[in-house]
Amino acid sequence: MATVLLTGGAGFIGSHTCLVLLEAGHRVVVVDDFSNGSPEALRRVSELAGLEGWRQLAPDRWVAGDGQPALLTLLKGDVRSPRDLDRAFEDREAMGDGGIDAVLHFAGLKAVGESMGQPLRYWDVNVVGAVRLLEAMGRHGCQTLVFSSSATLYGITDRVPIPETAPLQPINPYGYTKAAVERMLADVAASTAGWRIALLRYFNPVGAHPSGRIGEDPNGVPNNLFPFLCQVAAGRRQRLEVFGGDWPTADGTGVRDYLHVMDLAEGHGRALETLQAAPPQLLTLNLGSGRGHSVLELVRSFEATNGLTLPYAVVERRPGDSAISVADPREAERHMGWRTRRSLADICRDGWAWQSANPEGYRGSDRQPGRSLIQVQPVS
Ligand code: UDP
């Protein structure tokens, strides 16, 4: 059992990973500023993990799980703040349970379009945030880190599938910040002995926990295909716009490597165990399924799995998009015995279970906990 700090642990991928770690018997401390996450997500995680006694102890502190220290602690805090980070580390040290053993760093901004309009904000949160985190880990003697990187680093490439050795050629500020942090972590690992670091390059994480209790809850209009499609299905958006029908793919629409968020969460659990069991090392791993699906294949699978019809229209290509992006996931299997286990149909079923039960995301939960606000009639 380890005590693990999750930055950004109240967000989409962080909350699912938190559940996987609690179920594996780890203690978890989450620091999140709630800019794109919610305490409600972790209240539900604690419920799914069977932890008793979710309670708010201060305006910025929640705990769950009987005993001292709690099995799950949530602190409101900013990764750029040394004070907030020290507080998270000291929380455990004060309990005398040996402190934080490892950090999973999810906190960051991730919208490509937004990063082009607000590059400084992206460099500040993503890069300065990582610098502050590494400094805090140094102060508290923690040298095990799993970093949320992205396949966006590979830029626009014709290579299918993409191995980790492919050149890094980001094409927007978001991608550059991920590349900068990867570089910084490699420099840190080379400068000081003892670091255990995994850089996990995610392809397209989608879906939700099968219970429908936790899932993706984007702020405003979703940029990404899957949450947008779910909101169309729920009646929140009129129709899906398919960005380009003339790509050099089988049906002319873009092809991506969609992976179920529970597979991704389990990948983090596996990365943590792998780092802890082996000598210090820096691992760089793609996390994807190795299979590509087009936009229209995803639409059809969602319709067939859930008995719905999704209105859509094919429109112009989106600037900066590529035709195909599919992982070569063999290194992840070789190094940590991980591969995706869930299908596109599982993704569509679980994503819809979440969206249909929570059409307004976590925001609707105060009004009608666990109940759908919009009734969608399945089409037979
Ligand atoms: N896409 C689309 N309509 C949307 C959002 C995305 O047709 O409203 C397409 C996009 O062109 C790409 C695929 O869906 O081919 C996945 O896009 P997403 O933004 O989800 O991920 P990324 O571009 O980062 O792979």
mmCIF file of C-alpha atoms and ligand atoms in Angstrom, residues 204 223-226 228 240-243 254-256 258 295 318 321-322, ligand 1:
data_model
loop_
_atom_site.group_PDB
_atom_site.id
_atom_site.type_symbol
_atom_site.label_atom_id
_atom_site.label_comp_id
_atom_site.label_asym_id
_atom_site.label_seq_id
_atom_site.Cartn_x
_atom_site.Cartn_y
_atom_site.Cartn_z
ATOM 1 C CA ASN A 204 -8.082 9.893 -26.780
ATOM 2 C CA ASN A 223 -14.010 20.818 -27.649
ATOM 3 C CA ASN A 224 -13.671 17.089 -27.941
ATOM 4 C CA LEU A 225 -15.768 14.737 -29.969
ATOM 5 C CA PHE A 226 -16.994 12.277 -27.348
ATOM 6 C CA PHE A 228 -19.913 16.754 -27.494
ATOM 7 C CA LEU A 240 -22.781 17.142 -34.048
ATOM 8 C CA GLU A 241 -20.535 18.857 -36.546
ATOM 9 C CA VAL A 242 -18.174 16.355 -38.143
ATOM 10 C CA PHE A 243 -14.980 18.224 -38.965
ATOM 11 C CA GLY A 254 -10.810 11.605 -38.935
ATOM 12 C CA VAL A 255 -9.501 8.482 -37.239
ATOM 13 C CA ARG A 256 -8.431 8.423 -33.588
ATOM 14 C CA TYR A 258 -10.180 6.095 -28.350
ATOM 15 C CA VAL A 295 -15.775 9.890 -36.331
ATOM 16 C CA ARG A 318 -10.884 21.972 -38.135
ATOM 17 C CA ASP A 321 -6.373 18.408 -37.120
ATOM 18 C CA SER A 322 -4.721 15.360 -38.659
HETATM 19 N N1 UDP B 1 -14.301 16.096 -34.176
HETATM 20 C C1 UDP B 1 -15.475 16.353 -34.860
HETATM 21 N N2 UDP B 1 -16.416 17.167 -34.272
HETATM 22 C C2 UDP B 1 -16.246 17.707 -33.039
HETATM 23 C C3 UDP B 1 -15.037 17.437 -32.333
HETATM 24 C C4 UDP B 1 -14.084 16.630 -32.952
HETATM 25 O O1 UDP B 1 -15.679 15.870 -35.982
HETATM 26 O O2 UDP B 1 -17.134 18.443 -32.562
HETATM 27 C C5 UDP B 1 -13.301 15.185 -34.775
HETATM 28 C C6 UDP B 1 -11.885 15.746 -34.928
HETATM 29 O O3 UDP B 1 -11.744 16.389 -36.169
HETATM 30 C C7 UDP B 1 -11.044 14.463 -34.807
HETATM 31 C C8 UDP B 1 -11.843 13.594 -33.847
HETATM 32 O O4 UDP B 1 -13.181 14.085 -33.881
HETATM 33 O O5 UDP B 1 -10.986 13.778 -36.047
HETATM 34 C C9 UDP B 1 -11.333 13.657 -32.409
HETATM 35 O O6 UDP B 1 -11.245 15.002 -31.990
HETATM 36 P P1 UDP B 1 -11.027 15.402 -30.466
HETATM 37 O O7 UDP B 1 -11.068 16.905 -30.382
HETATM 38 O O8 UDP B 1 -11.957 14.643 -29.601
HETATM 39 O O9 UDP B 1 -9.564 14.854 -30.144
HETATM 40 P P2 UDP B 1 -8.146 15.186 -30.847
HETATM 41 O O10 UDP B 1 -8.355 16.109 -31.987
HETATM 42 O O11 UDP B 1 -7.340 15.776 -29.751
HETATM 43 O O12 UDP B 1 -7.628 13.863 -31.286
#
